[in-house]
Amino acid sequence: MEIENILLKQRDFFTTQQTKSLTFRKMYLEKLKSLIISNENRLYEAINNDFGKSKFDTFTTELSFILNDINYYIKNLKSLSKPKKVSTNLANQLGNSKIYADPLGCVLVIGAWNYPYQLSLSPIIAAMAAGNCCILKPSEIAENTMKVMASIINENFPPEYLYVYEGGIEETTALLQLKFDKIFFTGSTKVGKIVYKAAAEHLTPVTLELGGKSPAIVTKNANLEIAAKRIVWGKFLNAGQTCVAPDYLLVEETIQEQFLEMLRKYIKEFKYGQDSEQYTKIINQRNFQRLVRLIDQEKIYSGGYFNEEKRYIEPTILNHVDWNDEIMQEEIFGPLLPVISFQNYNAALNSILGLEKPLAAYLFTNNSEEKDQFTQKFSFGGGCINDTVMHLTNDNLPFGGVGNSGIGNYHGKYGFETFSHQKAVLEKATWGEPNIKYPPYSEKKLSWIKKLL
């Protein structure tokens, strides 16, 4: 089996200790950066062929993230890798304590199709920075991007260090039968459970970046113009095929009609037409048909048009939606925005506390008490107050889910830690050794131990 041989070679290479060298890590991070820049047009062409993503959107939502990640790790690699001194307790004097960031070894990254470059290469970059050998399995659903990543990496990196494995479900299943030192998966909760189960057979640690129904709450205390503009942008970015997109809206009843008109205004202003460069296609026919089935014709407030040949679904707002409607039973992952009204903010917040914890959540308000209740009562992976999606752009914030929306996190130092083992080392002096911990024991020694410990 080809991939098994590559993994064996990676294990052999990792034991040479070469990947632990900061010079080695920086050299290959710089090389990857150079390859991305020199192959920028190839990357644009491939993703456009997959689902019509423009150069602007590809750079802002994919390549800029990747290049910023590389720059971050090159700049901070020395401080991230430096052993961290921590205080030493009284019982271990005279001594000193340090934490060493050890690379885990050979890691597997399984990417997602909706942001095929960012969600494949950003975890890989963190793994490389931490000193690991890596195998990347991109999503085969975005076939052209998978092929271009394989071409760029496999032609320029030694396979015993970094390798892209192409294929579909059969190849991914074969990969999951192998023993890795870490598996990083981005995708659906359903597949995440399969990955988690397979990893458990080898006691392999996992990071799962999943999804869920991420709410956006708009109260009467919000700046409605800003809220509408930012929600429309965050929801219909990538035609709604974004794991942290607002999945549905909870809007206070007294401002509902006014706010819906504002949403419609910005959808029109942003020109999300079927031939627009600002708007992507639905990735494939299967997802297109699934989304069309979720459109309740009787609840369309605006939009609703679709073109199967072009895999185009117009940004669609569905009003008077009920919690029991079909569209509220699963993550939408498309350009459909259901709206549920509420009369009482606390009741609205309580209505979502009993649901599965989402990957993201958003609140639009200028009321400090509403902000406090949102952050204190509601558990979610990450989110924004008075914006959508943009929390992902801050390297100082961890990105990850909680509960059904994921396990673990990454971005910035958190990505480095995700692909590292925090190794604890206590070094003791060899002089001044007290006999208090050694037999024979006595009541006097016990009395001293109680004071020390």
Short mmCIF file of C-alpha atoms in Angstrom, two decimals:
data_model
loop_
_atom_site.label_atom_id
_atom_site.label_comp_id
_atom_site.label_asym_id
_atom_site.label_seq_id
_atom_site.Cartn_x
_atom_site.Cartn_y
_atom_site.Cartn_z
CA MET A 1 0.00 0.00 0.00
CA GLU A 2 1.58 3.25 -1.16
CA ILE A 3 0.36 5.47 1.68
CA GLU A 4 1.42 2.95 4.32
CA ASN A 5 4.96 3.00 2.92
CA ILE A 6 4.99 6.79 2.98
CA LEU A 7 3.88 6.79 6.60
CA LEU A 8 6.65 4.32 7.47
CA LYS A 9 9.17 6.61 5.74
CA GLN A 10 7.81 9.55 7.69
CA ARG A 11 8.24 7.64 10.94
CA ASP A 12 11.84 6.84 10.04
CA PHE A 13 12.50 10.44 9.07
CA PHE A 14 10.96 11.81 12.25
CA THR A 15 13.33 9.67 14.34
CA THR A 16 16.30 11.47 12.73
CA GLN A 17 15.27 14.54 14.81
CA GLN A 18 15.64 16.82 11.76
CA THR A 19 12.13 18.26 12.04
CA LYS A 20 12.90 19.53 15.55
CA SER A 21 15.42 22.01 14.17
CA LEU A 22 13.99 25.53 14.02
CA THR A 23 16.11 26.17 10.93
CA PHE A 24 14.51 23.15 9.23
CA ARG A 25 11.00 24.26 10.14
CA LYS A 26 11.52 27.83 8.97
CA MET A 27 13.14 26.68 5.73
CA TYR A 28 10.12 24.59 4.73
CA LEU A 29 7.61 27.19 5.90
CA GLU A 30 9.38 29.73 3.71
CA LYS A 31 9.36 27.24 0.85
CA LEU A 32 5.61 26.67 1.17
CA LYS A 33 5.03 30.43 1.25
CA SER A 34 7.09 30.88 -1.91
CA LEU A 35 5.21 28.08 -3.68
CA ILE A 36 1.81 29.54 -2.81
CA ILE A 37 2.82 32.95 -4.12
CA SER A 38 4.39 31.60 -7.32
CA ASN A 39 1.39 29.31 -7.98
CA GLU A 40 -1.27 31.87 -7.07
CA ASN A 41 -2.91 31.84 -10.50
CA ARG A 42 -3.05 28.02 -10.55
CA LEU A 43 -4.78 28.10 -7.18
CA TYR A 44 -7.30 30.69 -8.40
CA GLU A 45 -8.07 28.70 -11.53
CA ALA A 46 -8.58 25.41 -9.69
CA ILE A 47 -11.01 26.77 -7.11
CA ASN A 48 -12.92 28.70 -9.77
CA ASN A 49 -13.34 25.46 -11.70
CA ASP A 50 -14.67 23.73 -8.59
CA PHE A 51 -17.33 26.22 -7.57
CA GLY A 52 -16.81 29.57 -9.21
CA LYS A 53 -14.95 31.32 -6.42
CA SER A 54 -13.47 34.68 -7.42
CA LYS A 55 -9.86 35.77 -7.01
CA PHE A 56 -10.95 38.36 -4.46
CA ASP A 57 -12.80 35.86 -2.27
CA THR A 58 -10.09 33.23 -2.70
CA PHE A 59 -7.39 35.62 -1.57
CA THR A 60 -9.32 37.19 1.32
CA THR A 61 -10.83 33.99 2.72
CA GLU A 62 -8.14 31.45 1.84
CA LEU A 63 -4.68 32.52 0.70
CA SER A 64 -4.38 35.51 3.04
CA PHE A 65 -5.11 33.22 6.02
CA ILE A 66 -2.46 30.76 4.87
CA LEU A 67 0.20 33.40 4.23
CA ASN A 68 -0.55 35.10 7.55
CA ASP A 69 -0.26 31.76 9.35
CA ILE A 70 3.16 31.13 7.79
CA ASN A 71 4.34 34.64 8.67
CA TYR A 72 3.07 34.24 12.23
CA TYR A 73 4.97 31.02 12.83
CA ILE A 74 8.16 32.22 11.19
CA LYS A 75 8.08 35.31 13.39
CA ASN A 76 7.11 33.54 16.63
CA LEU A 77 8.67 30.09 16.23
CA LYS A 78 11.58 30.77 18.57
CA SER A 79 9.39 31.97 21.44
CA LEU A 80 6.77 29.24 20.88
CA SER A 81 9.45 26.52 20.94
CA LYS A 82 11.43 27.87 23.87
CA PRO A 83 11.07 25.79 27.05
CA LYS A 84 8.74 27.60 29.45
CA LYS A 85 9.99 28.07 33.00
CA VAL A 86 7.35 27.57 35.68
CA SER A 87 7.53 27.91 39.44
CA THR A 88 8.69 24.97 41.52
CA ASN A 89 6.82 24.04 44.66
CA LEU A 90 8.38 23.86 48.11
CA ALA A 91 8.54 20.06 48.17
CA ASN A 92 10.83 20.09 45.11
CA GLN A 93 13.36 22.63 46.26
CA LEU A 94 16.15 22.91 45.31
CA GLY A 95 15.02 22.45 41.74
CA ASN A 96 13.63 24.08 38.62
CA SER A 97 10.69 23.18 36.38
CA LYS A 98 10.22 23.60 32.66
CA ILE A 99 7.67 22.68 29.99
CA TYR A 100 9.02 21.57 26.62
CA ALA A 101 6.90 21.71 23.44
CA ASP A 102 7.59 18.34 21.79
CA PRO A 103 6.35 17.58 18.25
CA LEU A 104 3.90 14.69 18.28
CA GLY A 105 5.40 12.83 15.32
CA CYS A 106 3.45 11.86 12.19
CA VAL A 107 0.14 13.64 11.81
CA LEU A 108 -2.83 13.30 9.47
CA VAL A 109 -4.83 16.34 8.39
CA ILE A 110 -8.17 15.73 6.65
CA GLY A 111 -9.35 18.94 4.99
CA ALA A 112 -12.80 20.22 4.02
CA TRP A 113 -14.15 21.30 0.62
CA ASN A 114 -15.83 24.60 1.47
CA TYR A 115 -12.55 26.48 2.05
CA PRO A 116 -10.31 23.83 0.51
CA TYR A 117 -7.01 25.72 0.73
CA GLN A 118 -7.42 27.34 4.13
CA LEU A 119 -8.93 24.34 5.91
CA SER A 120 -6.28 21.99 4.52
CA LEU A 121 -3.13 24.09 4.66
CA SER A 122 -3.63 26.11 7.85
CA PRO A 123 -3.57 22.98 10.05
CA ILE A 124 -0.62 21.64 8.02
CA ILE A 125 1.30 24.88 8.61
CA ALA A 126 0.72 24.64 12.36
CA ALA A 127 1.85 21.00 12.32
CA MET A 128 5.00 21.89 10.37
CA ALA A 129 5.75 24.76 12.75
CA ALA A 130 5.45 22.37 15.69
CA GLY A 131 8.02 20.04 14.08
CA ASN A 132 5.88 17.17 12.78
CA CYS A 133 5.83 15.08 9.62
CA CYS A 134 2.49 15.41 7.84
CA ILE A 135 0.12 13.66 5.49
CA LEU A 136 -2.66 15.81 4.04
CA LYS A 137 -5.88 14.33 2.70
CA PRO A 138 -7.83 17.16 1.03
CA SER A 139 -11.52 16.78 0.27
CA GLU A 140 -12.15 15.07 -3.04
CA ILE A 141 -15.41 17.03 -3.43
CA ALA A 142 -13.37 20.07 -4.50
CA GLU A 143 -11.45 17.91 -6.94
CA ASN A 144 -9.46 20.56 -8.78
CA THR A 145 -8.15 22.16 -5.60
CA MET A 146 -7.18 18.72 -4.30
CA LYS A 147 -5.17 18.06 -7.46
CA VAL A 148 -3.39 21.42 -7.49
CA MET A 149 -2.38 21.09 -3.82
CA ALA A 150 -1.07 17.58 -4.50
CA SER A 151 0.88 18.82 -7.50
CA ILE A 152 2.45 21.80 -5.71
CA ILE A 153 3.40 19.92 -2.55
CA ASN A 154 4.33 16.47 -3.84
CA GLU A 155 6.58 17.89 -6.54
CA ASN A 156 8.46 20.16 -4.14
CA PHE A 157 8.57 18.47 -0.72
CA PRO A 158 10.16 15.17 0.30
CA PRO A 159 7.31 12.67 0.89
CA GLU A 160 8.97 11.47 4.09
CA TYR A 161 8.25 14.95 5.49
CA LEU A 162 5.09 16.27 3.79
CA TYR A 163 2.77 14.46 1.38
CA VAL A 164 -0.67 15.03 -0.12
CA TYR A 165 -2.74 11.88 -0.58
CA GLU A 166 -5.47 12.12 -3.20
CA GLY A 167 -8.67 10.10 -3.28
CA GLY A 168 -12.16 9.74 -1.89
CA ILE A 169 -13.96 7.81 0.82
CA GLU A 170 -12.06 4.57 0.12
CA GLU A 171 -8.67 6.27 0.47
CA THR A 172 -9.74 8.15 3.61
CA THR A 173 -11.00 4.89 5.15
CA ALA A 174 -7.64 3.25 4.43
CA LEU A 175 -5.80 6.18 6.03
CA LEU A 176 -7.88 5.92 9.19
CA GLN A 177 -6.83 2.30 9.64
CA LEU A 178 -3.22 3.42 10.08
CA LYS A 179 -1.70 4.61 13.33
CA PHE A 180 -0.90 8.32 13.44
CA ASP A 181 0.32 10.43 16.34
CA LYS A 182 -2.42 12.99 15.72
CA ILE A 183 -5.48 13.33 13.47
CA PHE A 184 -6.90 16.74 12.61
CA PHE A 185 -10.28 16.63 10.86
CA THR A 186 -12.48 19.41 9.51
CA GLY A 187 -15.96 18.49 8.30
CA SER A 188 -19.39 17.33 9.39
CA THR A 189 -20.31 15.99 12.81
CA LYS A 190 -21.43 12.73 11.19
CA VAL A 191 -18.03 12.06 9.61
CA GLY A 192 -16.28 13.45 12.69
CA LYS A 193 -17.76 10.60 14.72
CA ILE A 194 -16.34 8.07 12.22
CA VAL A 195 -12.90 9.68 12.46
CA TYR A 196 -13.06 9.76 16.26
CA LYS A 197 -14.03 6.10 16.43
CA ALA A 198 -11.21 5.07 14.08
CA ALA A 199 -8.68 7.14 16.07
CA ALA A 200 -9.77 5.45 19.29
CA GLU A 201 -8.58 2.08 17.97
CA HIS A 202 -5.00 3.43 18.13
CA LEU A 203 -5.53 5.85 21.05
CA THR A 204 -4.68 8.62 18.61
CA PRO A 205 -5.48 12.13 19.85
CA VAL A 206 -7.81 14.10 17.59
CA THR A 207 -8.87 17.63 16.87
CA LEU A 208 -12.32 17.80 15.31
CA GLU A 209 -13.46 21.03 13.68
CA LEU A 210 -17.14 20.39 13.00
CA GLY A 211 -20.19 22.63 12.68
CA GLY A 212 -23.72 23.10 13.93
CA LYS A 213 -26.56 25.58 13.77
CA SER A 214 -24.92 28.89 14.63
CA PRO A 215 -27.44 31.55 15.67
CA ALA A 216 -27.36 35.30 15.21
CA ILE A 217 -29.49 37.26 17.68
CA VAL A 218 -30.64 40.80 16.90
CA THR A 219 -32.30 42.84 19.64
CA LYS A 220 -34.01 46.22 19.50
CA ASN A 221 -30.89 47.68 21.11
CA ALA A 222 -28.71 46.91 18.06
CA ASN A 223 -27.44 49.26 15.38
CA LEU A 224 -29.76 47.73 12.80
CA GLU A 225 -28.00 49.05 9.69
CA ILE A 226 -24.63 47.65 10.79
CA ALA A 227 -26.25 44.40 11.93
CA ALA A 228 -28.00 43.88 8.59
CA LYS A 229 -24.90 44.67 6.55
CA ARG A 230 -22.63 42.36 8.55
CA ILE A 231 -25.13 39.50 8.73
CA VAL A 232 -25.76 39.58 4.97
CA TRP A 233 -22.01 39.54 4.30
CA GLY A 234 -21.27 36.75 6.82
CA LYS A 235 -24.23 34.60 5.81
CA PHE A 236 -23.87 34.75 2.03
CA LEU A 237 -20.07 34.71 1.89
CA ASN A 238 -19.14 31.60 -0.12
CA ALA A 239 -22.89 31.19 -0.83
CA GLY A 240 -23.44 30.28 2.81
CA GLN A 241 -21.04 27.34 2.59
CA THR A 242 -19.15 28.48 5.69
CA CYS A 243 -19.00 26.50 8.92
CA VAL A 244 -19.26 29.67 11.04
CA ALA A 245 -21.91 31.43 8.93
CA PRO A 246 -25.02 32.57 10.82
CA ASP A 247 -27.30 29.58 10.32
CA TYR A 248 -30.50 31.29 11.46
CA LEU A 249 -31.67 34.62 12.90
CA LEU A 250 -33.49 35.35 16.12
CA VAL A 251 -34.93 38.86 15.72
CA GLU A 252 -36.83 40.85 18.31
CA GLU A 253 -40.44 41.18 17.18
CA THR A 254 -40.68 44.98 17.48
CA ILE A 255 -37.92 45.53 14.90
CA GLN A 256 -38.50 42.47 12.72
CA GLU A 257 -40.16 44.06 9.68
CA GLN A 258 -37.74 46.98 9.64
CA PHE A 259 -34.77 44.66 9.95
CA LEU A 260 -35.90 42.25 7.23
CA GLU A 261 -36.22 45.17 4.83
CA MET A 262 -32.64 46.14 5.65
CA LEU A 263 -31.45 42.59 4.95
CA ARG A 264 -33.21 42.63 1.60
CA LYS A 265 -31.67 46.01 0.79
CA TYR A 266 -28.12 44.79 1.39
CA ILE A 267 -28.65 41.55 -0.53
CA LYS A 268 -29.66 43.69 -3.51
CA GLU A 269 -26.80 46.14 -2.94
CA PHE A 270 -24.16 43.39 -2.81
CA LYS A 271 -25.28 42.05 -6.21
CA TYR A 272 -25.37 38.32 -5.56
CA GLY A 273 -26.62 37.46 -9.04
CA GLN A 274 -26.12 34.13 -10.76
CA ASP A 275 -23.36 35.57 -12.95
CA SER A 276 -21.75 37.60 -10.18
CA GLU A 277 -18.08 37.22 -9.24
CA GLN A 278 -19.08 38.04 -5.65
CA TYR A 279 -21.06 34.84 -5.29
CA THR A 280 -20.01 31.20 -5.58
CA LYS A 281 -21.85 28.16 -6.87
CA ILE A 282 -23.14 25.38 -4.68
CA ILE A 283 -20.35 22.80 -4.63
CA ASN A 284 -22.23 19.91 -6.32
CA GLN A 285 -25.64 18.61 -7.37
CA ARG A 286 -26.20 16.61 -4.19
CA ASN A 287 -25.83 19.68 -1.99
CA PHE A 288 -27.83 21.78 -4.45
CA GLN A 289 -30.79 19.39 -4.31
CA ARG A 290 -30.61 19.17 -0.52
CA LEU A 291 -30.79 22.96 -0.22
CA VAL A 292 -33.63 23.34 -2.72
CA ARG A 293 -35.68 20.84 -0.69
CA LEU A 294 -35.26 23.09 2.39
CA ILE A 295 -36.91 26.10 0.71
CA ASP A 296 -40.48 26.39 1.99
CA GLN A 297 -42.22 28.36 -0.76
CA GLU A 298 -44.87 29.64 1.66
CA LYS A 299 -42.27 31.23 3.93
CA ILE A 300 -40.09 33.03 1.37
CA TYR A 301 -39.66 36.68 2.35
CA SER A 302 -37.14 37.39 -0.39
CA GLY A 303 -35.19 35.37 -2.93
CA GLY A 304 -36.08 31.76 -3.66
CA TYR A 305 -34.87 31.60 -7.26
CA PHE A 306 -32.48 28.81 -8.25
CA ASN A 307 -30.83 27.51 -11.41
CA GLU A 308 -29.85 23.86 -11.33
CA GLU A 309 -27.61 24.01 -14.40
CA LYS A 310 -25.49 26.78 -12.86
CA ARG A 311 -25.80 25.36 -9.32
CA TYR A 312 -27.05 28.80 -8.30
CA ILE A 313 -29.37 29.49 -5.37
CA GLU A 314 -30.34 33.10 -4.81
CA PRO A 315 -29.82 34.47 -1.26
CA THR A 316 -33.11 33.57 0.35
CA ILE A 317 -34.74 34.83 3.54
CA LEU A 318 -37.44 32.63 5.07
CA ASN A 319 -39.76 34.38 7.53
CA HIS A 320 -42.21 33.08 10.16
CA VAL A 321 -40.07 30.00 10.60
CA ASP A 322 -40.87 27.60 13.44
CA TRP A 323 -38.41 25.57 15.52
CA ASN A 324 -40.05 22.41 14.19
CA ASP A 325 -39.57 23.30 10.51
CA GLU A 326 -37.30 21.00 8.51
CA ILE A 327 -34.79 23.77 7.90
CA MET A 328 -34.24 24.05 11.67
CA GLN A 329 -33.34 20.37 12.08
CA GLU A 330 -29.90 20.41 10.41
CA GLU A 331 -27.04 22.75 9.59
CA ILE A 332 -28.04 24.55 6.38
CA PHE A 333 -24.63 25.17 4.83
CA GLY A 334 -26.06 27.25 2.02
CA PRO A 335 -27.64 30.63 1.18
CA LEU A 336 -30.91 30.14 3.06
CA LEU A 337 -31.57 32.32 6.11
CA PRO A 338 -34.52 31.35 8.33
CA VAL A 339 -35.85 34.00 10.70
CA ILE A 340 -37.56 33.35 14.04
CA SER A 341 -38.99 36.26 16.02
CA PHE A 342 -38.92 36.66 19.78
CA GLN A 343 -40.55 38.97 22.31
CA ASN A 344 -38.26 38.44 25.29
CA TYR A 345 -34.47 38.31 25.08
CA ASN A 346 -34.03 35.96 28.04
CA ALA A 347 -36.62 33.57 26.64
CA ALA A 348 -34.89 33.64 23.25
CA LEU A 349 -31.54 32.88 24.85
CA ASN A 350 -33.05 30.07 26.89
CA SER A 351 -34.61 28.56 23.75
CA ILE A 352 -31.15 27.88 22.29
CA LEU A 353 -29.47 26.76 25.52
CA GLY A 354 -31.08 23.33 25.24
CA LEU A 355 -29.83 22.77 21.69
CA GLU A 356 -26.47 21.30 20.68
CA LYS A 357 -23.62 23.75 21.27
CA PRO A 358 -22.83 25.52 17.98
CA LEU A 359 -19.45 26.28 16.44
CA ALA A 360 -20.27 30.00 16.39
CA ALA A 361 -22.78 32.47 17.79
CA TYR A 362 -23.43 36.14 17.14
CA LEU A 363 -25.21 38.87 19.09
CA PHE A 364 -26.14 42.31 17.83
CA THR A 365 -26.88 44.76 20.61
CA ASN A 366 -25.48 47.81 22.37
CA ASN A 367 -26.99 46.77 25.70
CA SER A 368 -24.29 45.69 28.19
CA GLU A 369 -26.63 43.43 30.16
CA GLU A 370 -27.62 41.53 27.00
CA LYS A 371 -23.93 41.14 26.10
CA ASP A 372 -23.14 39.77 29.57
CA GLN A 373 -25.98 37.24 29.43
CA PHE A 374 -24.85 36.09 25.98
CA THR A 375 -21.23 35.48 27.02
CA GLN A 376 -21.99 34.08 30.48
CA LYS A 377 -24.98 31.83 29.82
CA PHE A 378 -24.44 30.55 26.29
CA SER A 379 -21.77 27.95 25.42
CA PHE A 380 -20.45 28.01 21.85
CA GLY A 381 -17.13 27.55 20.05
CA GLY A 382 -16.46 31.23 19.35
CA GLY A 383 -18.21 34.22 17.93
CA CYS A 384 -18.72 37.96 17.81
CA ILE A 385 -20.74 40.72 19.36
CA ASN A 386 -21.87 43.14 16.65
CA ASP A 387 -20.17 41.26 13.81
CA THR A 388 -20.05 37.86 12.13
CA VAL A 389 -17.22 35.52 11.12
CA MET A 390 -14.43 38.03 11.81
CA HIS A 391 -13.27 36.38 15.05
CA LEU A 392 -11.44 33.90 12.78
CA THR A 393 -9.09 36.62 11.58
CA ASN A 394 -7.53 37.26 15.01
CA ASP A 395 -4.47 35.03 15.57
CA ASN A 396 -4.72 35.68 19.30
CA LEU A 397 -8.09 33.94 19.56
CA PRO A 398 -8.44 30.13 19.52
CA PHE A 399 -10.74 28.68 16.86
CA GLY A 400 -12.62 25.49 17.62
CA GLY A 401 -15.90 23.98 18.69
CA VAL A 402 -17.41 22.57 21.85
CA GLY A 403 -19.61 19.52 22.30
CA ASN A 404 -21.10 18.43 18.98
CA SER A 405 -19.35 21.27 17.15
CA GLY A 406 -15.85 20.01 17.80
CA ILE A 407 -12.94 19.04 20.03
CA GLY A 408 -9.81 21.16 20.41
CA ASN A 409 -8.78 24.34 18.66
CA TYR A 410 -6.10 26.00 16.56
CA HIS A 411 -4.92 29.32 15.01
CA GLY A 412 -1.83 31.13 16.25
CA LYS A 413 -0.20 29.69 19.35
CA TYR A 414 -3.19 27.39 19.82
CA GLY A 415 -2.36 25.62 16.53
CA PHE A 416 1.23 25.15 17.67
CA GLU A 417 0.00 23.67 20.97
CA THR A 418 -2.51 21.41 19.18
CA PHE A 419 0.33 19.68 17.33
CA SER A 420 2.70 19.60 20.31
CA HIS A 421 3.01 17.60 23.50
CA GLN A 422 3.60 19.67 26.61
CA LYS A 423 6.44 17.72 28.21
CA ALA A 424 7.04 18.43 31.89
CA VAL A 425 10.61 18.22 33.27
CA LEU A 426 11.71 18.76 36.88
CA GLU A 427 15.45 19.10 37.46
CA LYS A 428 16.68 18.71 41.04
CA ALA A 429 19.93 19.75 42.67
CA THR A 430 22.11 16.86 43.88
CA TRP A 431 23.08 18.45 47.17
CA GLY A 432 21.22 19.33 50.36
CA GLU A 433 18.99 16.25 50.18
CA PRO A 434 16.55 16.08 53.15
CA ASN A 435 15.64 12.65 54.53
CA ILE A 436 12.03 13.53 55.25
CA LYS A 437 10.56 11.55 52.30
CA TYR A 438 12.65 8.42 52.91
CA PRO A 439 11.91 5.53 55.30
CA PRO A 440 11.87 4.86 58.14
CA TYR A 441 8.80 7.04 58.69
CA SER A 442 7.74 8.63 61.95
CA GLU A 443 5.05 10.85 63.39
CA LYS A 444 7.50 13.75 63.30
CA LYS A 445 8.17 13.20 59.58
CA LEU A 446 4.43 13.02 58.93
CA SER A 447 3.96 16.30 60.73
CA TRP A 448 6.58 17.94 58.50
CA ILE A 449 5.12 16.34 55.34
CA LYS A 450 1.71 17.82 56.17
CA LYS A 451 3.27 21.26 56.40
CA LEU A 452 5.21 20.87 53.15
CA LEU A 453 2.43 19.33 51.05
#
